[in-house]
CSV table of C-alpha atoms and ligand atoms in Angstrom, one decimal:
chain,number,residue,atom,x,y,z
A,1,MET,CA,7.6,-40.3,-63.1
A,2,LYS,CA,9.4,-39.8,-59.8
A,3,ALA,CA,8.7,-41.1,-56.3
A,4,ILE,CA,9.0,-39.5,-52.9
A,5,ILE,CA,9.0,-41.7,-49.8
A,6,PRO,CA,8.7,-39.6,-46.6
A,7,ALA,CA,10.6,-41.4,-43.8
A,8,ALA,CA,11.6,-38.5,-41.5
A,9,GLY,CA,9.2,-39.1,-38.6
A,10,HIS,CA,10.6,-39.8,-35.2
A,11,GLY,CA,8.9,-43.1,-34.5
A,12,THR,CA,7.7,-42.2,-31.0
A,13,ARG,CA,5.1,-45.0,-31.0
A,14,PHE,CA,7.9,-47.5,-31.4
A,15,LEU,CA,10.3,-46.3,-28.7
A,16,PRO,CA,12.8,-47.3,-27.4
A,17,VAL,CA,13.9,-49.4,-30.4
A,18,THR,CA,13.5,-46.3,-32.7
A,19,ARG,CA,16.2,-44.5,-30.7
A,20,VAL,CA,18.6,-46.5,-33.0
A,21,VAL,CA,16.6,-48.3,-35.6
A,22,PRO,CA,14.2,-46.2,-37.8
A,23,LYS,CA,10.7,-47.8,-37.9
A,24,GLU,CA,11.0,-48.1,-41.7
A,25,MET,CA,14.1,-50.3,-41.3
A,26,LEU,CA,12.3,-53.0,-39.2
A,27,PRO,CA,12.4,-56.3,-41.1
A,28,ILE,CA,9.6,-57.9,-43.0
A,29,GLY,CA,11.1,-61.2,-43.9
A,30,ALA,CA,14.8,-60.5,-44.7
A,31,LYS,CA,14.2,-57.0,-46.1
A,32,PRO,CA,13.6,-53.7,-44.3
A,33,ALA,CA,9.9,-52.7,-44.7
A,34,LEU,CA,11.2,-49.6,-46.6
A,35,GLU,CA,12.8,-51.7,-49.2
A,36,LEU,CA,9.4,-53.3,-50.0
A,37,ILE,CA,8.1,-49.8,-50.6
A,38,VAL,CA,11.1,-48.9,-52.8
A,39,ASP,CA,10.4,-52.0,-54.8
A,40,GLU,CA,6.7,-51.0,-55.1
A,41,ALA,CA,7.8,-47.6,-56.4
A,42,ARG,CA,10.2,-49.1,-58.9
A,43,SER,CA,7.7,-51.6,-60.3
A,44,ALA,CA,5.1,-48.8,-60.6
A,45,GLY,CA,7.5,-47.1,-63.0
A,46,ALA,CA,9.3,-44.5,-60.9
A,47,ASP,CA,12.7,-43.7,-62.4
A,48,GLU,CA,14.0,-41.7,-59.4
A,49,ILE,CA,13.2,-42.2,-55.7
A,50,VAL,CA,13.7,-39.5,-53.2
A,51,LEU,CA,13.9,-40.7,-49.6
A,52,VAL,CA,13.1,-37.9,-47.1
A,53,ILE,CA,14.9,-38.6,-43.8
A,54,SER,CA,15.9,-36.7,-40.7
A,55,GLU,CA,18.9,-36.5,-38.5
A,56,GLY,CA,19.3,-39.8,-36.5
A,57,LYS,CA,17.9,-41.9,-39.4
A,58,GLU,CA,21.2,-42.3,-41.2
A,59,LEU,CA,20.8,-46.1,-41.1
A,60,ILE,CA,18.4,-45.6,-44.0
A,61,ARG,CA,21.0,-43.7,-45.9
A,62,ARG,CA,23.7,-46.4,-45.2
A,63,TYR,CA,21.4,-49.2,-46.4
A,64,PHE,CA,20.3,-47.6,-49.7
A,65,GLU,CA,23.4,-45.5,-50.5
A,66,GLY,CA,24.9,-46.3,-53.9
A,67,GLN,CA,21.7,-47.3,-55.6
A,68,SER,CA,21.7,-45.2,-58.7
A,69,ASP,CA,18.0,-44.3,-58.7
A,70,ILE,CA,17.8,-43.2,-55.1
A,71,ARG,CA,18.7,-39.8,-53.5
A,72,PHE,CA,18.2,-38.5,-50.0
A,73,VAL,CA,17.0,-35.2,-48.7
A,74,TYR,CA,16.7,-34.1,-45.0
A,75,GLN,CA,13.7,-32.6,-43.3
A,76,LYS,CA,15.3,-30.5,-40.7
A,77,GLU,CA,12.2,-29.5,-38.8
A,78,GLN,CA,9.1,-31.7,-38.1
A,79,LYS,CA,6.6,-29.4,-39.8
A,80,GLY,CA,4.2,-32.1,-41.2
A,81,LEU,CA,3.8,-34.4,-44.1
A,82,GLY,CA,3.3,-31.6,-46.7
A,83,HIS,CA,6.5,-29.9,-45.5
A,84,ALA,CA,8.4,-33.3,-45.8
A,85,VAL,CA,7.2,-33.8,-49.4
A,86,LEU,CA,8.1,-30.2,-50.3
A,87,GLN,CA,11.8,-30.9,-49.3
A,88,ALA,CA,11.9,-33.5,-52.0
A,89,GLU,CA,10.5,-31.2,-54.8
A,90,VAL,CA,10.7,-32.8,-58.3
A,91,ASP,CA,9.6,-31.3,-61.6
A,92,ASP,CA,7.6,-34.4,-62.7
A,93,GLU,CA,4.5,-36.3,-61.9
A,94,VAL,CA,5.1,-37.8,-58.5
A,95,LEU,CA,4.2,-40.9,-56.6
A,96,ILE,CA,4.2,-40.4,-52.9
A,97,LEU,CA,4.5,-43.6,-50.8
A,98,LEU,CA,4.4,-43.1,-47.0
A,99,GLY,CA,7.5,-44.9,-45.5
A,100,ASP,CA,5.5,-46.3,-42.6
A,101,ALA,CA,2.5,-47.5,-44.7
A,102,LEU,CA,3.2,-51.0,-46.0
A,103,VAL,CA,0.6,-52.3,-48.4
A,104,LEU,CA,0.4,-56.1,-48.7
A,105,GLY,CA,-1.7,-58.1,-51.2
A,106,CYS,CA,-1.3,-55.8,-54.2
A,107,ASN,CA,1.0,-53.3,-55.8
A,108,ALA,CA,-1.0,-50.2,-54.9
A,109,ALA,CA,1.2,-47.7,-56.6
A,110,LYS,CA,1.3,-49.7,-59.9
A,111,GLU,CA,-2.5,-50.1,-59.9
A,112,MET,CA,-2.9,-46.3,-59.2
A,113,VAL,CA,-0.7,-45.5,-62.2
A,114,GLU,CA,-2.8,-47.8,-64.4
A,115,PHE,CA,-6.0,-46.2,-63.1
A,116,SER,CA,-4.6,-42.7,-63.8
A,117,ARG,CA,-3.7,-43.6,-67.4
A,118,LYS,CA,-7.3,-44.7,-68.0
A,119,HIS,CA,-8.5,-41.3,-66.6
A,120,GLY,CA,-6.5,-38.8,-68.6
A,121,ASP,CA,-3.5,-39.0,-66.3
A,122,ALA,CA,-5.5,-37.5,-63.5
A,123,ALA,CA,-4.2,-37.4,-59.9
A,124,VAL,CA,-5.1,-40.5,-57.9
A,125,ILE,CA,-5.2,-41.0,-54.2
A,126,GLY,CA,-4.9,-44.5,-52.8
A,127,CYS,CA,-7.7,-45.1,-50.3
A,128,GLU,CA,-9.3,-47.6,-48.0
A,129,ARG,CA,-12.6,-47.7,-46.2
A,130,VAL,CA,-12.3,-47.3,-42.4
A,131,PRO,CA,-14.7,-47.7,-39.5
A,132,MET,CA,-16.4,-44.4,-38.8
A,133,GLU,CA,-15.0,-44.3,-35.2
A,134,LYS,CA,-11.5,-44.2,-36.8
A,135,VAL,CA,-12.0,-41.4,-39.3
A,136,SER,CA,-10.2,-38.9,-37.1
A,137,ARG,CA,-6.9,-40.7,-37.8
A,138,TYR,CA,-7.0,-40.1,-41.5
A,139,GLY,CA,-7.6,-37.7,-44.4
A,140,ILE,CA,-11.2,-38.3,-45.5
A,141,MET,CA,-12.7,-37.8,-48.9
A,142,LYS,CA,-15.9,-36.4,-50.2
A,143,THR,CA,-16.5,-38.1,-53.6
A,144,GLU,CA,-18.9,-38.1,-56.5
A,145,GLY,CA,-18.5,-41.4,-58.1
A,146,ASP,CA,-14.7,-41.9,-58.0
A,147,ARG,CA,-14.0,-38.2,-58.4
A,148,ILE,CA,-12.8,-36.4,-55.3
A,149,VAL,CA,-14.6,-33.2,-54.7
A,150,ASP,CA,-13.3,-32.4,-51.2
A,151,MET,CA,-11.0,-33.7,-48.5
A,152,VAL,CA,-10.6,-33.0,-44.8
A,153,GLU,CA,-7.6,-34.0,-42.6
A,154,LYS,CA,-8.5,-36.0,-39.5
A,155,PRO,CA,-12.2,-35.0,-39.1
A,156,THR,CA,-14.5,-36.0,-36.2
A,157,PRO,CA,-17.0,-38.7,-37.2
A,158,GLU,CA,-19.6,-35.9,-37.3
A,159,GLU,CA,-17.6,-33.8,-39.7
A,160,ALA,CA,-16.4,-36.7,-41.9
A,161,PRO,CA,-18.0,-36.6,-45.4
A,162,SER,CA,-17.5,-40.4,-45.9
A,163,ASP,CA,-15.5,-43.4,-44.6
A,164,ILE,CA,-13.1,-43.3,-47.5
A,165,ALA,CA,-9.6,-42.6,-46.1
A,166,VAL,CA,-6.3,-41.5,-47.6
A,167,ALA,CA,-4.2,-44.7,-47.2
A,168,GLY,CA,-0.5,-43.9,-47.7
A,169,ARG,CA,-0.3,-43.6,-51.5
A,170,TYR,CA,-0.7,-40.6,-53.8
A,171,LEU,CA,-0.1,-40.0,-57.5
A,172,LEU,CA,0.0,-36.2,-58.1
A,173,PRO,CA,1.0,-33.8,-60.8
A,174,ALA,CA,4.2,-31.6,-60.3
A,175,ALA,CA,1.8,-28.7,-59.7
A,176,ILE,CA,1.3,-30.0,-56.1
A,177,PHE,CA,4.6,-28.4,-55.1
A,178,GLY,CA,3.3,-24.9,-56.0
A,179,TYR,CA,0.4,-25.5,-53.6
A,180,LEU,CA,2.6,-26.9,-50.9
A,181,LYS,CA,4.8,-23.7,-51.1
A,182,THR,CA,1.8,-21.5,-50.2
A,183,GLN,CA,0.2,-23.9,-47.8
A,184,THR,CA,-0.5,-22.6,-44.3
A,185,PRO,CA,-0.5,-24.9,-41.3
A,186,GLY,CA,-3.6,-26.9,-40.6
A,187,LYS,CA,-4.5,-29.7,-38.3
A,188,GLY,CA,-2.0,-30.0,-35.4
A,189,GLY,CA,-0.2,-26.8,-36.6
A,190,GLU,CA,1.4,-28.8,-39.4
A,191,ILE,CA,1.7,-28.3,-43.2
A,192,GLN,CA,-0.8,-30.9,-44.3
A,193,LEU,CA,-0.5,-32.6,-47.7
A,194,THR,CA,-4.3,-33.1,-47.6
A,195,ASP,CA,-4.8,-29.4,-47.4
A,196,ALA,CA,-2.6,-28.7,-50.5
A,197,ILE,CA,-4.4,-31.5,-52.5
A,198,ARG,CA,-7.7,-30.0,-51.5
A,199,ARG,CA,-6.7,-26.6,-53.0
A,200,MET,CA,-5.4,-28.4,-56.1
A,201,LEU,CA,-8.8,-30.0,-56.7
A,202,ALA,CA,-10.1,-26.8,-58.1
A,203,GLU,CA,-7.7,-27.0,-61.1
A,204,TYR,CA,-6.7,-30.7,-61.3
A,205,PRO,CA,-9.1,-33.6,-61.3
A,206,ALA,CA,-8.3,-36.3,-58.8
A,207,TYR,CA,-9.8,-39.7,-58.2
A,208,ALA,CA,-10.1,-42.0,-55.2
A,209,TYR,CA,-8.9,-45.5,-55.9
A,210,VAL,CA,-9.7,-48.0,-53.2
A,211,TYR,CA,-6.9,-50.5,-53.7
A,212,PRO,CA,-7.5,-54.2,-53.0
A,213,GLY,CA,-4.6,-54.7,-50.6
A,214,HIS,CA,-4.3,-54.1,-46.9
A,215,ARG,CA,-2.3,-51.1,-45.5
A,216,GLN,CA,-0.4,-51.8,-42.3
A,217,ASP,CA,0.9,-48.9,-40.2
A,218,ILE,CA,4.3,-50.3,-39.2
A,219,GLY,CA,4.9,-47.2,-37.0
A,220,ASN,CA,3.6,-49.0,-34.0
A,221,PRO,CA,4.2,-52.5,-32.6
A,222,GLU,CA,0.7,-53.8,-33.3
A,223,GLY,CA,0.7,-52.6,-37.0
A,224,TYR,CA,4.1,-54.1,-37.4
A,225,PHE,CA,3.0,-57.4,-36.0
A,226,ASN,CA,0.0,-57.4,-38.4
A,227,ALA,CA,2.3,-56.6,-41.3
A,228,LEU,CA,4.5,-59.6,-40.5
A,229,LYS,CA,1.5,-61.8,-40.1
A,230,ALA,CA,0.0,-60.7,-43.5
A,231,PHE,CA,3.4,-61.2,-45.1
A,232,TYR,CA,3.9,-64.7,-43.9
A,233,GLU,CA,0.3,-65.8,-44.3
A,234,ASN,CA,-0.3,-64.9,-47.9
A,235,ASP,CA,2.1,-62.6,-49.7
B,301,LIG,C1,-1.1,-39.2,-42.9
B,301,LIG,C2,-2.0,-38.2,-43.7
B,301,LIG,C3,-3.4,-38.7,-43.6
B,301,LIG,C4,-3.5,-40.2,-44.1
B,301,LIG,C5,-2.6,-41.0,-43.2
B,301,LIG,C6,-2.5,-42.5,-43.7
B,301,LIG,O1,-1.4,-39.0,-41.5
B,301,LIG,O2,-1.9,-36.9,-43.2
B,301,LIG,O3,-4.2,-37.9,-44.4
B,301,LIG,O4,-4.8,-40.7,-44.0
B,301,LIG,O5,-1.2,-40.5,-43.3
B,301,LIG,O6,-2.1,-42.6,-45.0
B,301,LIG,P1,-0.4,-39.6,-40.3
B,301,LIG,O7,-0.7,-41.0,-40.2
B,301,LIG,O8,1.0,-39.2,-40.7
B,301,LIG,O9,-0.9,-38.8,-39.1
């Protein structure tokens, strides 16, 4: 199993510090947040980790360079999460851990792998329940039991089939890359990972796993503050 950590976004919600320091490199304790995510991928069983970065985020490369299980790829244009993941194509089952989504309180990726093994190695999407007024910030699932039957990227509360949101972690078969290659732009004109997974559902079963930890979006000052607070209070 491989892991891909997209960390190419510009960090506009955290300017001006992100002119120099990528948001993923902000410290949680003495480690950059991104290192906690790399640790999560390793302990979930990933034997190679691909970090997707962009020009201006070389600090990430400098920090992790020389670690034998890590390689770097560049996303040269900001064409969306699906496009970022495609730059890192691997020919194996893949864990995708969003570089700005820190999960504290559990090892979400590891739990998802264990869940998948109990369900015939199916795809698993890490989820959290969100207030209905916030569904438009997330990919939202339609489920039957745990099984995902449909997904929609950033719906309005009226369109949303549930309050179960994609929360920064995915375990997908290598087949996802085929779907990403033919994926047309969706919400915001971007190549959406959600849309490619949605097409994949017809051929590959996928399950929603609501992990017990808390996801913090460290891409903005408030989320980062919450992550620090959670880290020092109980993790
Ligand atoms: C991305 C995904 C979305 C997901 C969210 C949080 O959105 O496109 O489906 O719910 O991450 O994991 P972004 O926050 O990059 O806009």
